[in-house]
């Protein structure tokens, strides 16, 4: 039985990847960090909490990772741990740099010390493209990061390639575009909206506040993206791959489609920070813009070209934006009953 070690197993991708690897017959060991209250709700919701072996690590503590790799002897390591919320990286840039950038070196060093044969996956991101230099973005598109998070991820991306080239470690980078699910953290825009629409639908909330309505993203389904991570470690040679749907939609459209799913049509009135979204039938305000949710530097639009992953890995995004909104909203309506 092969063992895989996942950092960030308590996060959205960590939980889905653990589920996928368990079904593939792996023994799955997950690194979690000590918090004042444990954060295992995703593993519980997937019903796999008792199937994974949980080990306490902190990605900031290289020794903790060395000890675990030595103990559990994985053949594959998936580095998903990060301070992953872009907005938070502006208020906590140093922490973000330590965790999201230097944390990657801690894991790579642990591999170099314990066993250089371990295959390594690094969670790179479409945020590397930031102020996009090309449409759509692919593996060869120049990077232009726009936040402390994206700058930290740029370091993580290049240090992974550096360890690949310097020490011949099988180190792959997945440049993943936004991927969402019912397990998405509630601070991210898609889930913030499905949760709020569900609460409005269930009569628990009147309206919600939002930031930049015109930001556009390429949103896919996380459950499919973790399969791509695994495929990247099954190739002959380590490489870098983009995973994306190739479709782009705005935050505004996401709000509209979520309300449509509960038979509400939004009428937009006003402009900029004064813009509001009303229920076209009742005239009740459902959405207000709040500039507190704007970012000091914004990424206006991301859309990916995943043709390399399709050609070389046989990976393709099947679930597109409307179906994704429906999956997430249905779950949030059930949760908020
Ligand atoms: P997530 O839900 O925010 O999960 C992040 C994970 O990192 C959590 O398990 C968190 O643990 C852990 N973590 C944070 N700081 C840590 C530390 N100091 N030591 C150990 N673990 C720590 O993120 P996600 O959406 O699953 O994304 C997974 C990875 O892919 C991240 O690296 C993210 O940056 C990257 N990525 C995500 C997307 C996307 O659209 N989802 C796209 C591209 C790249 P706690 O539970 O204790 O907080
Ligand atoms: N979170 C949030 N909250 N975002 C909002 C809001 C709001 O109220 N209103 C508008 N937005 C806009 C943001 O300004 C951004 O342009 C867009 O919605 C998406 O924001 P997030 O959902 O927070 O995701 P992200 O694109 O910044 O980052 C996510 O995707 C990256 C991949 O491109 C994260 O998962 C990153 O970890 C990941 O690397």
GROMACS .gro file of C-alpha atoms and ligand atoms in nm, residues 7-14 31-33 35 39 42 57-60 79-85 99-100 123-126 149 153 174-180 183-185 187-188 229, ligand 1:
model
   94
    7UNK     CA    1  -0.009   1.914   0.410
    8UNK     CA    2  -0.325   2.121   0.453
    9UNK     CA    3  -0.553   1.816   0.479
   10UNK     CA    4  -0.809   2.018   0.676
   11UNK     CA    5  -0.863   2.258   0.383
   12UNK     CA    6  -1.097   2.224   0.085
   13UNK     CA    7  -0.850   2.055  -0.152
   14UNK     CA    8  -0.684   1.851   0.121
   31UNK     CA    9  -0.066   1.713   0.839
   32UNK     CA   10  -0.277   1.941   1.053
   33UNK     CA   11  -0.172   2.229   1.277
   35UNK     CA   12  -0.561   2.531   1.667
   39UNK     CA   13  -1.093   2.206   1.224
   42UNK     CA   14  -1.456   1.884   0.598
   57UNK     CA   15   0.281   1.953   1.189
   58UNK     CA   16   0.325   2.318   1.118
   59UNK     CA   17   0.463   2.409   0.779
   60UNK     CA   18   0.663   2.681   0.954
   79UNK     CA   19   0.190   2.049  -0.037
   80UNK     CA   20  -0.149   2.219  -0.003
   81UNK     CA   21  -0.088   2.407   0.321
   82UNK     CA   22  -0.088   2.784   0.276
   83UNK     CA   23  -0.231   3.108   0.401
   84UNK     CA   24  -0.456   3.097   0.097
   85UNK     CA   25  -0.688   3.397   0.136
   99UNK     CA   26   0.378   3.016   0.542
  100UNK     CA   27   0.301   3.035   0.171
  123UNK     CA   28  -0.006   2.402  -0.516
  124UNK     CA   29   0.076   2.690  -0.747
  125UNK     CA   30  -0.198   2.926  -0.854
  126UNK     CA   31  -0.348   3.134  -1.132
  149UNK     CA   32  -0.019   3.599  -0.140
  153UNK     CA   33   0.323   3.169  -0.427
  174UNK     CA   34  -0.007   2.269  -1.064
  175UNK     CA   35  -0.109   2.620  -1.167
  176UNK     CA   36  -0.471   2.582  -1.064
  177UNK     CA   37  -0.736   2.838  -1.146
  178UNK     CA   38  -1.007   2.905  -0.886
  179UNK     CA   39  -1.185   2.588  -0.783
  180UNK     CA   40  -1.481   2.584  -0.554
  183UNK     CA   41  -1.628   2.263   0.117
  184UNK     CA   42  -1.493   2.604   0.014
  185UNK     CA   43  -1.411   2.839   0.301
  187UNK     CA   44  -1.461   3.389   0.314
  188UNK     CA   45  -1.414   3.314  -0.058
  229UNK     CA   46  -0.290   1.695  -0.883
  338LIG     P1   47  -0.767   2.622   0.223
  338LIG     O1   48  -0.903   2.561   0.227
  338LIG     O2   49  -0.748   2.760   0.273
  338LIG     O3   50  -0.669   2.524   0.303
  338LIG     C1   51  -0.541   2.566   0.342
  338LIG     C2   52  -0.481   2.459   0.432
  338LIG     O4   53  -0.351   2.505   0.477
  338LIG     C3   54  -0.564   2.432   0.560
  338LIG     O5   55  -0.563   2.294   0.586
  338LIG     C4   56  -0.484   2.507   0.666
  338LIG     O6   57  -0.500   2.454   0.796
  338LIG     C5   58  -0.343   2.480   0.617
  338LIG     N1   59  -0.244   2.567   0.679
  338LIG     C6   60  -0.244   2.702   0.685
  338LIG     N2   61  -0.137   2.745   0.754
  338LIG     C7   62  -0.068   2.635   0.793
  338LIG     C8   63   0.050   2.613   0.867
  338LIG     N3   64   0.122   2.714   0.916
  338LIG     N4   65   0.093   2.486   0.886
  338LIG     C9   66   0.022   2.382   0.838
  338LIG     N5   67  -0.093   2.395   0.769
  338LIG    C10   68  -0.136   2.521   0.746
  338LIG     O7   69  -0.709   2.619   0.074
  338LIG     P2   70  -0.755   2.530  -0.052
  338LIG     O8   71  -0.857   2.605  -0.127
  338LIG     O9   72  -0.781   2.390  -0.008
  338LIG    O10   73  -0.623   2.536  -0.139
  338LIG    C11   74  -0.519   2.438  -0.122
  338LIG    C12   75  -0.389   2.494  -0.176
  338LIG    O11   76  -0.404   2.528  -0.315
  338LIG    C13   77  -0.344   2.623  -0.109
  338LIG    O12   78  -0.202   2.621  -0.107
  338LIG    C14   79  -0.393   2.732  -0.202
  338LIG    O13   80  -0.314   2.846  -0.188
  338LIG    C15   81  -0.376   2.666  -0.336
  338LIG     N6   82  -0.467   2.708  -0.442
  338LIG    C16   83  -0.601   2.709  -0.422
  338LIG    C17   84  -0.687   2.742  -0.525
  338LIG    C18   85  -0.836   2.743  -0.507
  338LIG    O14   86  -0.904   2.803  -0.592
  338LIG     N7   87  -0.889   2.677  -0.406
  338LIG    C19   88  -0.634   2.775  -0.652
  338LIG    C20   89  -0.496   2.770  -0.669
  338LIG    C21   90  -0.414   2.735  -0.564
  338LIG     P3   91  -0.616   2.506   0.898
  338LIG    O15   92  -0.736   2.423   0.865
  338LIG    O16   93  -0.557   2.477   1.028
  338LIG    O17   94  -0.636   2.652   0.869
   0.00000   0.00000   0.00000
